Short mmCIF file of C-alpha atoms in Angstrom, two decimals:
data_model
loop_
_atom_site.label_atom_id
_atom_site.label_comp_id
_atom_site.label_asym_id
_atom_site.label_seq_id
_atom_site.Cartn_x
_atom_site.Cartn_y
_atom_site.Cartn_z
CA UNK A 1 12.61 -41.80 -21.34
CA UNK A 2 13.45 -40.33 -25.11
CA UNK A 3 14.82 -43.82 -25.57
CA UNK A 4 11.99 -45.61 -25.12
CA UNK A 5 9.74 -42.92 -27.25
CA UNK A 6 12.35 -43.42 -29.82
CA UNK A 7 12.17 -47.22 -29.64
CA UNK A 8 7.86 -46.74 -29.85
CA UNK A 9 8.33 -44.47 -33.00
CA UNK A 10 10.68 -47.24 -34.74
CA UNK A 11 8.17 -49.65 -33.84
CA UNK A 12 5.30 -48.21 -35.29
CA UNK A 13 7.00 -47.32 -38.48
CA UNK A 14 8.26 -50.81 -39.09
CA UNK A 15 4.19 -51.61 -37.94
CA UNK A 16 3.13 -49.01 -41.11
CA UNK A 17 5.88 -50.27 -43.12
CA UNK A 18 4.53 -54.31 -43.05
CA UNK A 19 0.65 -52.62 -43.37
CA UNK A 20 1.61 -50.86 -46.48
CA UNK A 21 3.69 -54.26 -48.05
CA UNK A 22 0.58 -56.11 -47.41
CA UNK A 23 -1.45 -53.91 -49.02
CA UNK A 24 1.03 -53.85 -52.16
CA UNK A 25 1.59 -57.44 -51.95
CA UNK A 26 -2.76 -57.67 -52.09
CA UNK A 27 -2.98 -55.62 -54.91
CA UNK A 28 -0.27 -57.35 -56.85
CA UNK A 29 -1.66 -60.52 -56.51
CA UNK A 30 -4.59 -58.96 -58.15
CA UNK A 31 -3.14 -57.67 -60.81
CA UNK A 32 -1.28 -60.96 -61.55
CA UNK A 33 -4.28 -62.79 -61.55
CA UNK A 34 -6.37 -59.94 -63.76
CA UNK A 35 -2.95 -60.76 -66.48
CA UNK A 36 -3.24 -64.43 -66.49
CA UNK A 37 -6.89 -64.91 -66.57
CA UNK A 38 -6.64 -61.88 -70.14
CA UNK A 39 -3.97 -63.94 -70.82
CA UNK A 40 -1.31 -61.18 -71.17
CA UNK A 41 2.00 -60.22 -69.52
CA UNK A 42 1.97 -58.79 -65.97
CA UNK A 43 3.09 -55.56 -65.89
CA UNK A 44 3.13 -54.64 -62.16
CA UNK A 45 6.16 -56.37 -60.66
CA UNK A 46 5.28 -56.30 -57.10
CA UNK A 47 5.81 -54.06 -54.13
CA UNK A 48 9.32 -53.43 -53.64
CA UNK A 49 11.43 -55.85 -50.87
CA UNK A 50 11.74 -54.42 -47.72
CA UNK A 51 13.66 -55.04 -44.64
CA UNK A 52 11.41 -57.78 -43.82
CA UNK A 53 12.76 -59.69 -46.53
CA UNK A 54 15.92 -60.04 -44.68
CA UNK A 55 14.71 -60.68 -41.23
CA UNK A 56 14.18 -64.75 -41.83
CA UNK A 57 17.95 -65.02 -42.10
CA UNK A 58 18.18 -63.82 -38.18
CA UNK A 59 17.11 -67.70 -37.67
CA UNK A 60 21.23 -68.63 -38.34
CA UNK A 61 21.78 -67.23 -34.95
CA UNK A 62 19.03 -69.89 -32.98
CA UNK A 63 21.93 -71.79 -32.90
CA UNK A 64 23.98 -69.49 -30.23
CA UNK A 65 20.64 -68.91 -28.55
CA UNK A 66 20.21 -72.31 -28.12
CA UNK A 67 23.63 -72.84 -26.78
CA UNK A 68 22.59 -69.86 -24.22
CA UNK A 69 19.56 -71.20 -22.90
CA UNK A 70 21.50 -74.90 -22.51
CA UNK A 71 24.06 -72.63 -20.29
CA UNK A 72 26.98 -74.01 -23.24
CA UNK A 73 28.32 -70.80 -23.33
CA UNK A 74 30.36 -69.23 -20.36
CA UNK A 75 29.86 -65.27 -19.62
CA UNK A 76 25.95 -66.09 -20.87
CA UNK A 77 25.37 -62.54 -19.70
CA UNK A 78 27.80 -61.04 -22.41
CA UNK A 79 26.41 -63.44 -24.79
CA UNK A 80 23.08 -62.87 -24.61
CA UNK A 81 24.03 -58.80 -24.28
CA UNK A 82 26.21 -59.42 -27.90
CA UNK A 83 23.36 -61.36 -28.80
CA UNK A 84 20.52 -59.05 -28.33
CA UNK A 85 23.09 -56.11 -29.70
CA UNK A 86 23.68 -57.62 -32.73
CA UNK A 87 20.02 -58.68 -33.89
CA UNK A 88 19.23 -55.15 -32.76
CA UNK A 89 21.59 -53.57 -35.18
CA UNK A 90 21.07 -55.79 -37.59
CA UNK A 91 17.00 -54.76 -37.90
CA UNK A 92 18.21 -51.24 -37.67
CA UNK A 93 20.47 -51.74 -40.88
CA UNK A 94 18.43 -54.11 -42.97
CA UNK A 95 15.01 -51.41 -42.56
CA UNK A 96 17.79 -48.07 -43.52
CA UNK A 97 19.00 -50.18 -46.36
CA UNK A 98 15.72 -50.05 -48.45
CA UNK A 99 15.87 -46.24 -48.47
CA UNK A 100 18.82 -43.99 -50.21
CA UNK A 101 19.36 -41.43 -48.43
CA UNK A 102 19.19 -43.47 -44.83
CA UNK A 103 20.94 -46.40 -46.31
CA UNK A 104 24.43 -43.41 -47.37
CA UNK A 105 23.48 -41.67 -44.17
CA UNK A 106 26.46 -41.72 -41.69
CA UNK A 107 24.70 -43.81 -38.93
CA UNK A 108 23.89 -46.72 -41.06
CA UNK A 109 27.44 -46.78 -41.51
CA UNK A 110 28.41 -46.41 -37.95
CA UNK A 111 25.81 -48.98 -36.95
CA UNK A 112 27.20 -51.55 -39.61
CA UNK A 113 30.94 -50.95 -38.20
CA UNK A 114 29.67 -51.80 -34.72
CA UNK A 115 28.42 -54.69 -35.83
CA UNK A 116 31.20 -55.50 -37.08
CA UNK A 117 33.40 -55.02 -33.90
CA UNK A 118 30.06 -57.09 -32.42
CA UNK A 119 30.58 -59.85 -35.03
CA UNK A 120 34.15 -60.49 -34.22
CA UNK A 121 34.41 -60.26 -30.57
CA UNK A 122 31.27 -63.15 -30.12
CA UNK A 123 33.35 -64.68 -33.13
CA UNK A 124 36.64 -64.81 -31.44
CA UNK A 125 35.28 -65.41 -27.61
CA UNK A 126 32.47 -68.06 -28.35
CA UNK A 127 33.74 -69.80 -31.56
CA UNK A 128 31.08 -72.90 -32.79
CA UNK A 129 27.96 -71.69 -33.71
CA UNK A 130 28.78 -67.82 -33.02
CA UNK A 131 30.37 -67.75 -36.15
CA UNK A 132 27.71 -68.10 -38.12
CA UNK A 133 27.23 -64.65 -37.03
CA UNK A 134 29.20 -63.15 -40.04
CA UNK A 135 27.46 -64.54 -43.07
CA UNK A 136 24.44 -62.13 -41.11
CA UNK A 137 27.11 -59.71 -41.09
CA UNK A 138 27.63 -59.93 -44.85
CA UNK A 139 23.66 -59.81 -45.65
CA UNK A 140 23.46 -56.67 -43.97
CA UNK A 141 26.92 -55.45 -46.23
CA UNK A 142 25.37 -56.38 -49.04
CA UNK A 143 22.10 -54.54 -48.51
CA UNK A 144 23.69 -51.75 -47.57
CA UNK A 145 27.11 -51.39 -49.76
CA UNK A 146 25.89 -51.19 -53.31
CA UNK A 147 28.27 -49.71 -55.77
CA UNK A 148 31.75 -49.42 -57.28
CA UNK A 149 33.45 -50.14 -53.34
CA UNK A 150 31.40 -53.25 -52.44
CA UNK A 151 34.17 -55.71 -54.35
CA UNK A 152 36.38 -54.37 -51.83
CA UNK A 153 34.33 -53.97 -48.81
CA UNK A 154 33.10 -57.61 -49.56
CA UNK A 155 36.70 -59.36 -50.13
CA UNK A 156 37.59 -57.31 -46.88
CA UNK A 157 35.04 -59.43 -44.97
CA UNK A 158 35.28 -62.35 -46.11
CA UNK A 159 39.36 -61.78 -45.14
CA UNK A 160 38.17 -61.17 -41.72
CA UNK A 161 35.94 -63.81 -41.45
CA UNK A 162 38.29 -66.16 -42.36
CA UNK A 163 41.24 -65.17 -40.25
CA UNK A 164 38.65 -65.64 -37.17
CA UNK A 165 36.88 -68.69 -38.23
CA UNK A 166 40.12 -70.52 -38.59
CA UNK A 167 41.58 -68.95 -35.66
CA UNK A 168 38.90 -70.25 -33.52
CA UNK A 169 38.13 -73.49 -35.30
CA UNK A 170 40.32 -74.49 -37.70
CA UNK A 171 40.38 -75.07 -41.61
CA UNK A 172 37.52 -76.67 -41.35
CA UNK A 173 35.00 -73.57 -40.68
CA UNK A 174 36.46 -71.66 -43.72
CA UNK A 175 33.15 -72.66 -44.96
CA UNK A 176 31.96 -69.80 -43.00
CA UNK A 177 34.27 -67.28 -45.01
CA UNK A 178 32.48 -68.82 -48.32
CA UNK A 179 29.07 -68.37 -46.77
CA UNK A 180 30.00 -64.91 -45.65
CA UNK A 181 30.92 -63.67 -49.75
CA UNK A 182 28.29 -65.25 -50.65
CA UNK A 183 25.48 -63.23 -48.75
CA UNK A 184 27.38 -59.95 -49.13
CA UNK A 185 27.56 -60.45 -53.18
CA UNK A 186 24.24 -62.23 -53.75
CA UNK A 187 21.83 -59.92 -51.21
CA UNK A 188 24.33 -56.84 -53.24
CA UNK A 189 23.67 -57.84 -56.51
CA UNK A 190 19.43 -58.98 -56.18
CA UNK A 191 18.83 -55.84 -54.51
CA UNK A 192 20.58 -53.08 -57.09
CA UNK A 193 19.19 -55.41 -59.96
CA UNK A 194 15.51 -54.87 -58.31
CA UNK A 195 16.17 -51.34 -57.63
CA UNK A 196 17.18 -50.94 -61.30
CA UNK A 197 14.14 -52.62 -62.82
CA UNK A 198 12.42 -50.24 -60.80
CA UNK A 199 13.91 -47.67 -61.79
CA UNK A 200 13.80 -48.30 -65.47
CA UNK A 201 10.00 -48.71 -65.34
CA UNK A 202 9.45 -45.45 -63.68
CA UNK A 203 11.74 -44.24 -66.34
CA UNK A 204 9.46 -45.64 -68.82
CA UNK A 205 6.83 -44.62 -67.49
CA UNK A 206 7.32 -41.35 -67.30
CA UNK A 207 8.57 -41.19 -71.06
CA UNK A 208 5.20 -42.27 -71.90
CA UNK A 209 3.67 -40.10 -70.06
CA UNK A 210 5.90 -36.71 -71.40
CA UNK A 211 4.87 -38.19 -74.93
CA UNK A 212 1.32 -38.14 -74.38
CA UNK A 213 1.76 -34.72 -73.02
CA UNK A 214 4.04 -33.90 -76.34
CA UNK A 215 1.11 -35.28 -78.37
CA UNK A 216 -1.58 -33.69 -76.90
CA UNK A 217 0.18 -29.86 -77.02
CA UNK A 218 0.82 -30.70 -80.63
CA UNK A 219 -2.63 -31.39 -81.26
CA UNK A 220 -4.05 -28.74 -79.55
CA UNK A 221 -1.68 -26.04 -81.06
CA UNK A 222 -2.28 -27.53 -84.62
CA UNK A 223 -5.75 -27.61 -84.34
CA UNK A 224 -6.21 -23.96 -82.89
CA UNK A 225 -3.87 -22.37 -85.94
CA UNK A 226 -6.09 -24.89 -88.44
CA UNK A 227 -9.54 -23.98 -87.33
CA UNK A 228 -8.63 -20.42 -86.43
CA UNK A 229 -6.74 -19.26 -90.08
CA UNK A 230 -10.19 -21.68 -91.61
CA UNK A 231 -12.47 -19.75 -89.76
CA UNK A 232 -11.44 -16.49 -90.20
CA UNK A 233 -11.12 -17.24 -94.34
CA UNK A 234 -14.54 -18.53 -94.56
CA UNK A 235 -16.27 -15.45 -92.29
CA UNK A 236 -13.99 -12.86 -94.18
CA UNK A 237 -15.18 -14.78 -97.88
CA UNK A 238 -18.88 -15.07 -96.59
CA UNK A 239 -19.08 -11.41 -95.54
CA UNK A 240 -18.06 -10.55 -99.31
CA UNK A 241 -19.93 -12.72 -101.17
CA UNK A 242 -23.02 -11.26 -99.06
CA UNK A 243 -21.74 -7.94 -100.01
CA UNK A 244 -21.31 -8.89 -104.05
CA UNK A 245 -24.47 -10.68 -104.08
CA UNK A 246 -26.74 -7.75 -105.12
CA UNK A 247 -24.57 -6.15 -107.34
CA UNK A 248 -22.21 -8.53 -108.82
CA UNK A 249 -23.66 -12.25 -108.51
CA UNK A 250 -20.85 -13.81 -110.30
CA UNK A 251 -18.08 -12.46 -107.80
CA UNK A 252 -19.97 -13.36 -105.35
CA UNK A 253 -20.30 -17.11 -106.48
CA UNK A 254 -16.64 -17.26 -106.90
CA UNK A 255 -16.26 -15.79 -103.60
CA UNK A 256 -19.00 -18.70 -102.48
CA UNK A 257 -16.40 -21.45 -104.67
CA UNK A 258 -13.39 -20.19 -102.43
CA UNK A 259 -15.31 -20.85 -99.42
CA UNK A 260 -16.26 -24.42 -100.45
CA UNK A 261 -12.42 -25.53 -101.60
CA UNK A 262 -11.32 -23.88 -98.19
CA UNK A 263 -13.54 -25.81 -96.62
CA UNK A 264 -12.23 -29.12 -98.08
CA UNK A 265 -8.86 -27.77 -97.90
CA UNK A 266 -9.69 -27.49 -93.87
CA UNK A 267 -10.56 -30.74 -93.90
CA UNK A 268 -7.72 -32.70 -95.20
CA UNK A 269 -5.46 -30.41 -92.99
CA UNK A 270 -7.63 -31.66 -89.63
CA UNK A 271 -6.65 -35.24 -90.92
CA UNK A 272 -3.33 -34.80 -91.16
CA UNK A 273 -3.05 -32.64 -88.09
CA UNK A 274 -4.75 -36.05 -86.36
CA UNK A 275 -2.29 -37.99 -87.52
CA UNK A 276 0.46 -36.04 -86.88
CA UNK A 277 1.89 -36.10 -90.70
CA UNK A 278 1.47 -32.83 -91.38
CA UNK A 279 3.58 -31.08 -93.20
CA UNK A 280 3.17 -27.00 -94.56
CA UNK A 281 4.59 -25.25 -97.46
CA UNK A 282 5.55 -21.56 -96.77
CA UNK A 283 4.64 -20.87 -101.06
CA UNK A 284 1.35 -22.61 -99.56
CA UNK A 285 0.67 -20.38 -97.19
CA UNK A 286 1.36 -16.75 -98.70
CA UNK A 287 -1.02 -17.88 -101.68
CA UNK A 288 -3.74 -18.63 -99.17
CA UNK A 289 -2.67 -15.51 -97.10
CA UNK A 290 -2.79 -13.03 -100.13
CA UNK A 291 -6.25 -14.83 -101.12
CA UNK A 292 -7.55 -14.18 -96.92
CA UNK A 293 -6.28 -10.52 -97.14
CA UNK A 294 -7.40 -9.59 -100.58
CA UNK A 295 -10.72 -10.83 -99.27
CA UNK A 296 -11.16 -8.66 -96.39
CA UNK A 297 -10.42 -5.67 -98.58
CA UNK A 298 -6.97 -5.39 -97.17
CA UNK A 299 -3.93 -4.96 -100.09
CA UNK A 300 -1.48 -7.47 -99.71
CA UNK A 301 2.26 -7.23 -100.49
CA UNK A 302 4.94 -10.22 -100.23
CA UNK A 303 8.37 -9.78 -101.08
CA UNK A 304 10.15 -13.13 -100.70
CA UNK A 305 14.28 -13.72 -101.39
CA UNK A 306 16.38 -15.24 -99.25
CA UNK A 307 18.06 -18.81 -99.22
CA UNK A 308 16.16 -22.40 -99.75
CA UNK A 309 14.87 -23.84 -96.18
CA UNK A 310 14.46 -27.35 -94.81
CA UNK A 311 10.70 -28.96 -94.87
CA UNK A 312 10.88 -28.34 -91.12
CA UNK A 313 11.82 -25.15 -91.22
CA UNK A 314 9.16 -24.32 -93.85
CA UNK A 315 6.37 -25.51 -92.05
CA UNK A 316 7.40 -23.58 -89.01
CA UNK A 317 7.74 -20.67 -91.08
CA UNK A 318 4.36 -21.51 -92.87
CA UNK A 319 2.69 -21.63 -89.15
CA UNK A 320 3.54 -18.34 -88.40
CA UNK A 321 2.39 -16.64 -91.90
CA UNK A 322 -1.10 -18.98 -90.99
CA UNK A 323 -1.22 -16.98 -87.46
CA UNK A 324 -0.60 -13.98 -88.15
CA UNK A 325 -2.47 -13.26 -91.22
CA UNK A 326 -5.21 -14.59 -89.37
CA UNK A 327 -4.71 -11.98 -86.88
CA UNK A 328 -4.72 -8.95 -89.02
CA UNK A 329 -7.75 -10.33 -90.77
CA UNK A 330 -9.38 -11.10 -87.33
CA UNK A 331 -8.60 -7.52 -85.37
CA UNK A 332 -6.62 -5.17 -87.39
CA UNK A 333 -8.76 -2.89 -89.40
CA UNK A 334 -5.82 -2.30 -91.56
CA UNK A 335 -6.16 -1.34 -95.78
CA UNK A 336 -2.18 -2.71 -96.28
CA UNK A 337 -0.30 -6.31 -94.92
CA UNK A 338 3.49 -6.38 -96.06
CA UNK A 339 5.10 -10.31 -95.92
CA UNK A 340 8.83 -10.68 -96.13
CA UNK A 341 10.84 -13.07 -96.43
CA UNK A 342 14.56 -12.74 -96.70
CA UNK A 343 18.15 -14.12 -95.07
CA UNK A 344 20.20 -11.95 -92.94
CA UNK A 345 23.54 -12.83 -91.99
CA UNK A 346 23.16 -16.64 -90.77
CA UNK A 347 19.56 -16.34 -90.13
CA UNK A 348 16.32 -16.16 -91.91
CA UNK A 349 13.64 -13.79 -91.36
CA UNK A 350 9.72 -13.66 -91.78
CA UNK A 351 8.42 -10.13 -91.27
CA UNK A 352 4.33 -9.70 -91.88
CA UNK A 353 3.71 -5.91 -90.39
CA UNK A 354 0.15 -4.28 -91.08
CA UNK A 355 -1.00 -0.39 -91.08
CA UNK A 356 -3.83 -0.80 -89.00
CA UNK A 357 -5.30 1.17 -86.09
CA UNK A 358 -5.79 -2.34 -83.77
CA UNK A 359 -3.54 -4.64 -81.97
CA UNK A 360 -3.64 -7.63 -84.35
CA UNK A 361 -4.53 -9.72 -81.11
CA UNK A 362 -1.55 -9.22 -79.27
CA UNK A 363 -1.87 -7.25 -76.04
CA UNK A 364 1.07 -5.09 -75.33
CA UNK A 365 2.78 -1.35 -75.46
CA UNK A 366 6.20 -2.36 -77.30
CA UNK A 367 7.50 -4.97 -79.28
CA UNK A 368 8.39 -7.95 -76.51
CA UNK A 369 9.69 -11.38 -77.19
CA UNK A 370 6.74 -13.84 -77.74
CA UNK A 371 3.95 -11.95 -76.74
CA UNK A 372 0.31 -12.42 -77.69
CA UNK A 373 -2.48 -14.82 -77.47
CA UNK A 374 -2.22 -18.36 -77.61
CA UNK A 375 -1.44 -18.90 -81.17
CA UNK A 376 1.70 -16.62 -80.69
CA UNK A 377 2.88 -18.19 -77.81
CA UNK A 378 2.69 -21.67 -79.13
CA UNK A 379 4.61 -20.43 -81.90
CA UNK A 380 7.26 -18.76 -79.19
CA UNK A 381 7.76 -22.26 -78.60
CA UNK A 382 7.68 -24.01 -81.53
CA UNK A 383 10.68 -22.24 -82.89
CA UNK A 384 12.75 -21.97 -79.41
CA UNK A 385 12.76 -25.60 -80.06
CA UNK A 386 14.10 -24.75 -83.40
CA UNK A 387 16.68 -22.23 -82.49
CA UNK A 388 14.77 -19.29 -83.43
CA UNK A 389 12.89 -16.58 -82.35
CA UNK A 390 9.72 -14.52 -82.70
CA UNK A 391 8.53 -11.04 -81.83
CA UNK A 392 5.53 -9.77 -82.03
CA UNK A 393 4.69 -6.28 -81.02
CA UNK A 394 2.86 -2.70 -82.06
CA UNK A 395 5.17 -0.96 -84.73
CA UNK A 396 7.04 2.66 -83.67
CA UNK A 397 5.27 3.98 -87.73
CA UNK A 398 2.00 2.35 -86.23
CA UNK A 399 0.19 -1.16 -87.20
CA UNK A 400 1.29 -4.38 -85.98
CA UNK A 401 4.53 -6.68 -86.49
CA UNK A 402 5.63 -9.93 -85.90
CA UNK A 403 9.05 -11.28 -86.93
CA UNK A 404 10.11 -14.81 -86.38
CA UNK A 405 13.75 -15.42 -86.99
CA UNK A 406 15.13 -19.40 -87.44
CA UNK A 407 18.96 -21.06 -88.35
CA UNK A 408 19.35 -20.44 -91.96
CA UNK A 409 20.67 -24.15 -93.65
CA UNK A 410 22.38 -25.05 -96.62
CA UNK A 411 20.67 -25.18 -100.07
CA UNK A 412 22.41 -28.33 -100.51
CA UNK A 413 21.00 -29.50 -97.17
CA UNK A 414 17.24 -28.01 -97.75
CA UNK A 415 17.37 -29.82 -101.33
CA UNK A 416 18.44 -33.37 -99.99
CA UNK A 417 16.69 -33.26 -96.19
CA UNK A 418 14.29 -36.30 -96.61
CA UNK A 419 10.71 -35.34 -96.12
CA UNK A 420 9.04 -36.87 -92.98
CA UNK A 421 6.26 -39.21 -94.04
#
């Protein structure tokens, strides 16, 4: 009794199958009708075909069934048995063909060969209307053969189904051998076109979707190094000018006057970061880091050599000056913050190390790759991407360091490299 379980299982998948296409098919129409009445282009191209698409073309054999019930055809018993074998295999081929791995699977192939033999034997016994049975033959081919082979597989048939027809009728059924390349090419050629439209707007969609992804990481790494380097500069400034105030009013105006033009400064940078046109200057970013540090009482010293870099590489390099400034401001405690910047073999290196007692926001007992909060690791990534490296880790003389290491270029090339708008 397996068989019959197994037959009960195939029927109520085929049963889920035609709920689910109705359910597409509903929602398409929908859709289309949501796009014509806005007046736009449809998007949504329908639930995909399935292998009731192909069961229509089973009516090509009411002609031998006819010729059955009308007791034309002598051995009906063997004919109705080929009969009811064929359609049977032909269901079971046209369902597996809508699905990859069942349409390349071994028994879809089997199955099509015996359908085949099927095909051939009603063909060659029966002649007249039973050879109609091999265009079928050649829908079912075509469904399931799609590739580099199916030229061959379908001139093969077509061979075959000529031989018989004109075996068993004559010349004049080698309109049957037509028919029969016809349905193996066409049904060959609609399907892997659907399947690739399909396919290309899942591909698309899922660019899309990465890019919004791409954009939104961006954003939320630029704005966290903006607003966190900002903040810092305006609480570190603030807390001096409060200090200056009672002694030294003028200091503590200018003090008050840096605040304000970092403030603007913040602002513009936001904008940009929106936009996605941002673009840093490492020269930038050391004057506003020696400005941040000398305001928090804590002796900066940049030494800077090294080759020209790209306006890519720049920014990157600006990013991490931005980060980890703001760190040693933020959670150091340290009286001393050395920056340098020099080229080492066929690399460039940014050191910024600091003397203090904290951890510069970085958990950790040794220098490791990457480490650190968010702004560090965002950084890790940023210059991956680039072909570089950063490290950021307690120092063995004490303090904090973090070295980021990128692809040194060309002068020629850093000098000429168009700017991004």
């Amino acid at each position: 009794m397996s068989w019959m379980r197994g037959i009960t299982c195939q029927l109520q998948q085929w049963k889920a199958a035609r709920t689910q296409w109705k359910a597409d098919m509903a929602e398409f129409k929908i859709a289309q009708k949501e796009a014509r009445r806005k007046g736009e282009r449809p998007e949504n191209p329908g639930p995909p075909p399935t292998g009731f698409s192909l069961l229509p073309w089973l009516l090509m054999g009411m002609g031998s069934f006819s010729n059955l019930l009308q007791g034309k055809t002598s051995n009906p018993w063997i004919g109705g048995l080929g009969l009811f074998l064929f359609n049977s295999l032909y269901i079971y081929v046209v369902f597996r063909s809508f699905v990859k791995e069942k349409r390349q699977a071994v028994s879809t192939l089997v199955a099509l060969v015996v359908m085949g033999l099927i095909t051939c034997g009603l063909a060659l016994g029966y002649g007249g209307s039973w050879l109609y049975f091999f265009p079928l033959l050649g829908l079912a081919t075509g469904a399931v053969v799609r590739g580099p082979r199916l030229g061959q597989v379908g001139l093969a048939l077509t061979a075959l189904a000529a031989a018989v027809s004109v075996y068993r009728a004559g010349w004049d059924a080698i309109n049957v051998a037509y028919g029969t390349f016809l349905s193996t090419m066409v049904t060959a050629a609609i399907l892997s076109l659907s399947e690739a439209v399909r396919e290309l707007r899942a591909a698309r969609e899922e660019l899309a979707r990465r890019a919004v992804e791409k954009e939104r990481i961006r954003f939320s790494r630029d704005l966290h190094d903006l607003l966190g380097h900002t903040l810092s500069v305006i609480v570190v400034k603030s807390e001096a000018a409060r200090r200056l105030a009672p002694r030294d009013m003028e200091a503590a105006l200018d003090q008050i006057t840096d605040i304000e033009a970092v403030g603007r400064q913040a602002l513009t940078e936001i904008r940009e970061a929106v936009t996605g046109y941002r673009e840093g200057s490492l020269a930038t970013e050391l004057d506003r880091a020696r400005s941040a540090l000398s305001a928090a009482d804590i002796d900066p010293v940049v030494r800077q050599s090294g080759p020209l870099l790209t306006p890519q590489n720049e920014a990157l390099l600006g990013w991490v000056v931005r980060e980890a400034v703001t760190n040693v401001v933020r959670h150091s405690g340290a009286t001393r913050c050395e920056i340098t910047f020099d080229g080492v073999m066929d690399r460039v290196r940014l050191t910024i190390a600091d003397d203090g007692p904290g951890d510069g926001g970085s958990p950790g007992t040794g220098p490791t790759e990457g480490i650190g909060g968010t702004g560090l690791k965002g950084l890790t990534e940023r210059l991956a991407v680039a072909g570089g490296s950063l490290r950021a880790g307690p120092s063995p003389r004490g303090g904090f360091t973090v070295t980021a290491e990128l692809p040194v270029e060309s002068a020629e090339l850093a000098a000429t490299a168009p700017r991004e708008p």
